[in-house]
């Protein structure tokens, strides 16, 4: 594995290895000294052309806990606002000694381009490209779900741990890179996935994804899922509008309200990648309620990203030091 661009690139064995490594990293995060020396002497650049709170900070924490140096680049306030291209920005940062780049961009394919255009030669990690993919989010979601689902069944954390789990992913699937990466990874790991959205927010290509599609949240809840993953309604990508009649109408059919959450199976968990629109796609009391694992997802994010950085960079770091 040279880059981490898409969950579609992973084999089931690689996905399980990453989850197992994330478990080991998670254990180190409960110690009093949380730092590991694995990436000492390497420099990770966070190249963020799009806004982010948790993903950028989480990558920064992950790299620092592995003892790497971190350079944070954000497009606002940089020469990108003077028209500098992705290529020149990447070449500049590579010339300053980057060993890996974590890239977020509003353009689908940006990370893939950096990895394969031949401009720079280093591991590239996709931290979200347009409405396309967000593979580390899917990894941290699978990590969170795997822990809960195996604990619920009283089995050990072995193998995928997700065979037979049923996950429903609800909301603005059309604009969600989280949904695509999750469908690919969760089904690879043996889970059954149902996408639930209004017809206007289902991507044209979704019928060929390995999952079911429903327009009816209440019916999907009656199907007794083990987890419900709510997606943010991405108003900033809804240029021109017209995806649903009114916000009230959307909430009436697709918000995870307390009444809907109460109808989920006892053990079912509520997930959301954040940022949330409370009172729109998810009620505040459900987001803060006992089923919610939303803050667990955030801490899993650091461990999952440590696992990815470790697998991409630790062997290089070892070779160079010897
Ligand atoms: C997601 C993203 O940026 O794709 N958030 C995240 O990374 N935690 C989802 C979103 O923006 O709604």
PDB file of N, CA, C and O and ligand atoms in Angstrom, residues 50-56 104 127-130 133-134 136-137 140 175-178 230-234 236-237 272-277 281 298 305, ligand 1:
ATOM      1  N   UNK A  50      -9.968  22.793   1.580  1.00  0.00           N
ATOM      2  CA  UNK A  50     -11.376  22.921   1.959  1.00  0.00           C
ATOM      3  C   UNK A  50     -11.437  22.950   3.482  1.00  0.00           C
ATOM      4  O   UNK A  50     -10.586  22.360   4.142  1.00  0.00           O
ATOM      5  N   UNK A  51     -12.461  23.605   4.022  1.00  0.00           N
ATOM      6  CA  UNK A  51     -12.552  23.735   5.475  1.00  0.00           C
ATOM      7  C   UNK A  51     -12.677  22.385   6.171  1.00  0.00           C
ATOM      8  O   UNK A  51     -13.231  21.449   5.628  1.00  0.00           O
ATOM      9  N   UNK A  52     -12.169  22.342   7.375  1.00  0.00           N
ATOM     10  CA  UNK A  52     -12.260  21.113   8.157  1.00  0.00           C
ATOM     11  C   UNK A  52     -11.966  21.445   9.605  1.00  0.00           C
ATOM     12  O   UNK A  52     -11.110  22.284   9.879  1.00  0.00           O
ATOM     13  N   UNK A  53     -12.682  20.806  10.520  1.00  0.00           N
ATOM     14  CA  UNK A  53     -12.310  20.924  11.928  1.00  0.00           C
ATOM     15  C   UNK A  53     -11.703  19.597  12.351  1.00  0.00           C
ATOM     16  O   UNK A  53     -10.496  19.479  12.545  1.00  0.00           O
ATOM     17  N   UNK A  54     -12.572  18.557  12.428  1.00  0.00           N
ATOM     18  CA  UNK A  54     -12.064  17.328  13.063  1.00  0.00           C
ATOM     19  C   UNK A  54     -11.071  16.571  12.208  1.00  0.00           C
ATOM     20  O   UNK A  54     -10.119  16.015  12.743  1.00  0.00           O
ATOM     21  N   UNK A  55     -11.248  16.535  10.901  1.00  0.00           N
ATOM     22  CA  UNK A  55     -10.321  15.722  10.090  1.00  0.00           C
ATOM     23  C   UNK A  55      -8.906  16.293  10.155  1.00  0.00           C
ATOM     24  O   UNK A  55      -7.940  15.556  10.361  1.00  0.00           O
ATOM     25  N   UNK A  56      -8.756  17.607  10.007  1.00  0.00           N
ATOM     26  CA  UNK A  56      -7.411  18.181  10.023  1.00  0.00           C
ATOM     27  C   UNK A  56      -6.751  18.015  11.389  1.00  0.00           C
ATOM     28  O   UNK A  56      -5.611  17.592  11.501  1.00  0.00           O
ATOM     29  N   UNK A 104      -7.039  17.408   1.355  1.00  0.00           N
ATOM     30  CA  UNK A 104      -8.497  17.604   1.260  1.00  0.00           C
ATOM     31  C   UNK A 104      -8.758  18.664   0.208  1.00  0.00           C
ATOM     32  O   UNK A 104      -8.133  19.734   0.215  1.00  0.00           O
ATOM     33  N   UNK A 127      -7.994  12.926   2.334  1.00  0.00           N
ATOM     34  CA  UNK A 127      -8.762  13.357   3.513  1.00  0.00           C
ATOM     35  C   UNK A 127     -10.112  13.935   3.094  1.00  0.00           C
ATOM     36  O   UNK A 127     -10.709  14.735   3.818  1.00  0.00           O
ATOM     37  N   UNK A 128     -10.580  13.533   1.903  1.00  0.00           N
ATOM     38  CA  UNK A 128     -11.872  14.012   1.388  1.00  0.00           C
ATOM     39  C   UNK A 128     -11.661  14.724   0.071  1.00  0.00           C
ATOM     40  O   UNK A 128     -10.979  15.754   0.042  1.00  0.00           O
ATOM     41  N   UNK A 129     -12.221  14.160  -1.019  1.00  0.00           N
ATOM     42  CA  UNK A 129     -12.122  14.834  -2.322  1.00  0.00           C
ATOM     43  C   UNK A 129     -13.523  15.029  -2.891  1.00  0.00           C
ATOM     44  O   UNK A 129     -14.174  14.091  -3.336  1.00  0.00           O
ATOM     45  N   UNK A 130     -13.978  16.261  -2.849  1.00  0.00           N
ATOM     46  CA  UNK A 130     -15.301  16.599  -3.372  1.00  0.00           C
ATOM     47  C   UNK A 130     -16.368  15.704  -2.781  1.00  0.00           C
ATOM     48  O   UNK A 130     -16.354  15.418  -1.581  1.00  0.00           O
ATOM     49  N   UNK A 133     -14.751  10.611  -2.168  1.00  0.00           N
ATOM     50  CA  UNK A 133     -14.367   9.638  -1.134  1.00  0.00           C
ATOM     51  C   UNK A 133     -13.765  10.297   0.106  1.00  0.00           C
ATOM     52  O   UNK A 133     -13.185  11.395   0.029  1.00  0.00           O
ATOM     53  N   UNK A 134     -13.881   9.601   1.204  1.00  0.00           N
ATOM     54  CA  UNK A 134     -13.285  10.032   2.470  1.00  0.00           C
ATOM     55  C   UNK A 134     -12.882   8.752   3.220  1.00  0.00           C
ATOM     56  O   UNK A 134     -13.530   8.351   4.188  1.00  0.00           O
ATOM     57  N   UNK A 136     -10.502   7.637   5.260  1.00  0.00           N
ATOM     58  CA  UNK A 136     -10.163   7.492   6.693  1.00  0.00           C
ATOM     59  C   UNK A 136     -11.405   7.649   7.563  1.00  0.00           C
ATOM     60  O   UNK A 136     -11.469   7.083   8.652  1.00  0.00           O
ATOM     61  N   UNK A 137     -12.405   8.413   7.085  1.00  0.00           N
ATOM     62  CA  UNK A 137     -13.663   8.502   7.835  1.00  0.00           C
ATOM     63  C   UNK A 137     -14.334   7.118   7.859  1.00  0.00           C
ATOM     64  O   UNK A 137     -14.825   6.671   8.897  1.00  0.00           O
ATOM     65  N   UNK A 140     -12.549   4.888  10.383  1.00  0.00           N
ATOM     66  CA  UNK A 140     -12.873   5.160  11.791  1.00  0.00           C
ATOM     67  C   UNK A 140     -14.316   4.751  12.099  1.00  0.00           C
ATOM     68  O   UNK A 140     -14.627   4.319  13.214  1.00  0.00           O
ATOM     69  N   UNK A 175     -24.269  14.124  -1.960  1.00  0.00           N
ATOM     70  CA  UNK A 175     -23.092  14.980  -1.777  1.00  0.00           C
ATOM     71  C   UNK A 175     -22.078  14.385  -0.800  1.00  0.00           C
ATOM     72  O   UNK A 175     -21.133  15.060  -0.410  1.00  0.00           O
ATOM     73  N   UNK A 176     -22.318  13.133  -0.389  1.00  0.00           N
ATOM     74  CA  UNK A 176     -21.519  12.590   0.713  1.00  0.00           C
ATOM     75  C   UNK A 176     -20.400  11.657   0.270  1.00  0.00           C
ATOM     76  O   UNK A 176     -20.640  10.542  -0.183  1.00  0.00           O
ATOM     77  N   UNK A 177     -19.172  12.125   0.453  1.00  0.00           N
ATOM     78  CA  UNK A 177     -18.012  11.242   0.226  1.00  0.00           C
ATOM     79  C   UNK A 177     -17.923  10.190   1.331  1.00  0.00           C
ATOM     80  O   UNK A 177     -17.349   9.128   1.148  1.00  0.00           O
ATOM     81  N   UNK A 178     -18.506  10.509   2.493  1.00  0.00           N
ATOM     82  CA  UNK A 178     -18.496   9.566   3.625  1.00  0.00           C
ATOM     83  C   UNK A 178     -19.336   8.331   3.256  1.00  0.00           C
ATOM     84  O   UNK A 178     -18.936   7.192   3.525  1.00  0.00           O
ATOM     85  N   UNK A 230     -26.204   8.896  10.347  1.00  0.00           N
ATOM     86  CA  UNK A 230     -26.886  10.066   9.789  1.00  0.00           C
ATOM     87  C   UNK A 230     -25.858  10.925   9.040  1.00  0.00           C
ATOM     88  O   UNK A 230     -24.734  11.104   9.504  1.00  0.00           O
ATOM     89  N   UNK A 231     -26.256  11.453   7.894  1.00  0.00           N
ATOM     90  CA  UNK A 231     -25.358  12.313   7.118  1.00  0.00           C
ATOM     91  C   UNK A 231     -25.819  13.753   7.202  1.00  0.00           C
ATOM     92  O   UNK A 231     -27.020  14.024   7.266  1.00  0.00           O
ATOM     93  N   UNK A 232     -24.854  14.657   7.154  1.00  0.00           N
ATOM     94  CA  UNK A 232     -25.192  16.085   7.140  1.00  0.00           C
ATOM     95  C   UNK A 232     -25.833  16.458   5.805  1.00  0.00           C
ATOM     96  O   UNK A 232     -25.391  15.993   4.750  1.00  0.00           O
ATOM     97  N   UNK A 233     -26.834  17.307   5.859  1.00  0.00           N
ATOM     98  CA  UNK A 233     -27.387  17.875   4.625  1.00  0.00           C
ATOM     99  C   UNK A 233     -26.409  18.976   4.196  1.00  0.00           C
ATOM    100  O   UNK A 233     -26.211  19.966   4.909  1.00  0.00           O
ATOM    101  N   UNK A 234     -25.741  18.777   3.059  1.00  0.00           N
ATOM    102  CA  UNK A 234     -24.613  19.639   2.672  1.00  0.00           C
ATOM    103  C   UNK A 234     -25.113  20.817   1.826  1.00  0.00           C
ATOM    104  O   UNK A 234     -24.971  20.829   0.606  1.00  0.00           O
ATOM    105  N   UNK A 236     -23.984  23.662   1.349  1.00  0.00           N
ATOM    106  CA  UNK A 236     -22.985  24.396   0.552  1.00  0.00           C
ATOM    107  C   UNK A 236     -22.758  23.753  -0.817  1.00  0.00           C
ATOM    108  O   UNK A 236     -22.199  24.387  -1.718  1.00  0.00           O
ATOM    109  N   UNK A 237     -23.131  22.476  -0.983  1.00  0.00           N
ATOM    110  CA  UNK A 237     -22.967  21.822  -2.293  1.00  0.00           C
ATOM    111  C   UNK A 237     -24.278  21.797  -3.087  1.00  0.00           C
ATOM    112  O   UNK A 237     -24.326  21.247  -4.183  1.00  0.00           O
ATOM    113  N   UNK A 272     -22.722   9.764  13.392  1.00  0.00           N
ATOM    114  CA  UNK A 272     -22.757  10.950  12.520  1.00  0.00           C
ATOM    115  C   UNK A 272     -21.305  11.401  12.351  1.00  0.00           C
ATOM    116  O   UNK A 272     -20.580  11.510  13.340  1.00  0.00           O
ATOM    117  N   UNK A 273     -20.849  11.656  11.104  1.00  0.00           N
ATOM    118  CA  UNK A 273     -19.439  12.034  10.933  1.00  0.00           C
ATOM    119  C   UNK A 273     -19.133  13.450  11.415  1.00  0.00           C
ATOM    120  O   UNK A 273     -17.965  13.806  11.599  1.00  0.00           O
ATOM    121  N   UNK A 274     -20.191  14.262  11.615  1.00  0.00           N
ATOM    122  CA  UNK A 274     -19.989  15.658  11.951  1.00  0.00           C
ATOM    123  C   UNK A 274     -19.487  16.411  10.734  1.00  0.00           C
ATOM    124  O   UNK A 274     -18.934  15.786   9.824  1.00  0.00           O
ATOM    125  N   UNK A 275     -19.661  17.702  10.664  1.00  0.00           N
ATOM    126  CA  UNK A 275     -20.434  18.525  11.603  1.00  0.00           C
ATOM    127  C   UNK A 275     -21.942  18.257  11.448  1.00  0.00           C
ATOM    128  O   UNK A 275     -22.390  17.900  10.367  1.00  0.00           O
ATOM    129  N   UNK A 276     -22.674  18.428  12.569  1.00  0.00           N
ATOM    130  CA  UNK A 276     -24.108  18.106  12.555  1.00  0.00           C
ATOM    131  C   UNK A 276     -24.952  19.368  12.393  1.00  0.00           C
ATOM    132  O   UNK A 276     -24.597  20.419  12.910  1.00  0.00           O
ATOM    133  N   UNK A 277     -26.088  19.214  11.744  1.00  0.00           N
ATOM    134  CA  UNK A 277     -27.135  20.234  11.791  1.00  0.00           C
ATOM    135  C   UNK A 277     -28.165  19.727  12.796  1.00  0.00           C
ATOM    136  O   UNK A 277     -29.062  18.953  12.443  1.00  0.00           O
ATOM    137  N   UNK A 281     -31.176  17.194  10.503  1.00  0.00           N
ATOM    138  CA  UNK A 281     -31.103  15.768  10.167  1.00  0.00           C
ATOM    139  C   UNK A 281     -31.081  14.880  11.412  1.00  0.00           C
ATOM    140  O   UNK A 281     -31.331  13.682  11.332  1.00  0.00           O
ATOM    141  N   UNK A 298     -15.008  10.381  16.955  1.00  0.00           N
ATOM    142  CA  UNK A 298     -13.936  11.381  16.892  1.00  0.00           C
ATOM    143  C   UNK A 298     -12.648  10.812  17.484  1.00  0.00           C
ATOM    144  O   UNK A 298     -11.573  10.927  16.892  1.00  0.00           O
ATOM    145  N   UNK A 305      -6.291   7.081  11.940  1.00  0.00           N
ATOM    146  CA  UNK A 305      -5.318   7.821  11.104  1.00  0.00           C
ATOM    147  C   UNK A 305      -3.883   7.488  11.508  1.00  0.00           C
ATOM    148  O   UNK A 305      -2.988   7.468  10.667  1.00  0.00           O
TER     149      UNK A 305
HETATM  150  C1  LIG B   1     -17.486  15.005   6.504  1.00  0.00           C
HETATM  151  C2  LIG B   1     -16.736  15.564   5.323  1.00  0.00           C
HETATM  152  O1  LIG B   1     -16.052  16.580   5.411  1.00  0.00           O
HETATM  153  O2  LIG B   1     -16.856  14.927   4.295  1.00  0.00           O
HETATM  154  N1  LIG B   1     -17.043  15.407   7.743  1.00  0.00           N
HETATM  155  C3  LIG B   1     -15.889  14.938   8.283  1.00  0.00           C
HETATM  156  O3  LIG B   1     -14.899  14.724   7.634  1.00  0.00           O
HETATM  157  N2  LIG B   1     -15.907  14.690   9.608  1.00  0.00           N
HETATM  158  C4  LIG B   1     -18.939  15.104   6.344  1.00  0.00           C
HETATM  159  C5  LIG B   1     -19.570  16.453   6.159  1.00  0.00           C
HETATM  160  O4  LIG B   1     -18.924  17.445   5.869  1.00  0.00           O
HETATM  161  O5  LIG B   1     -20.785  16.485   6.300  1.00  0.00           O
END
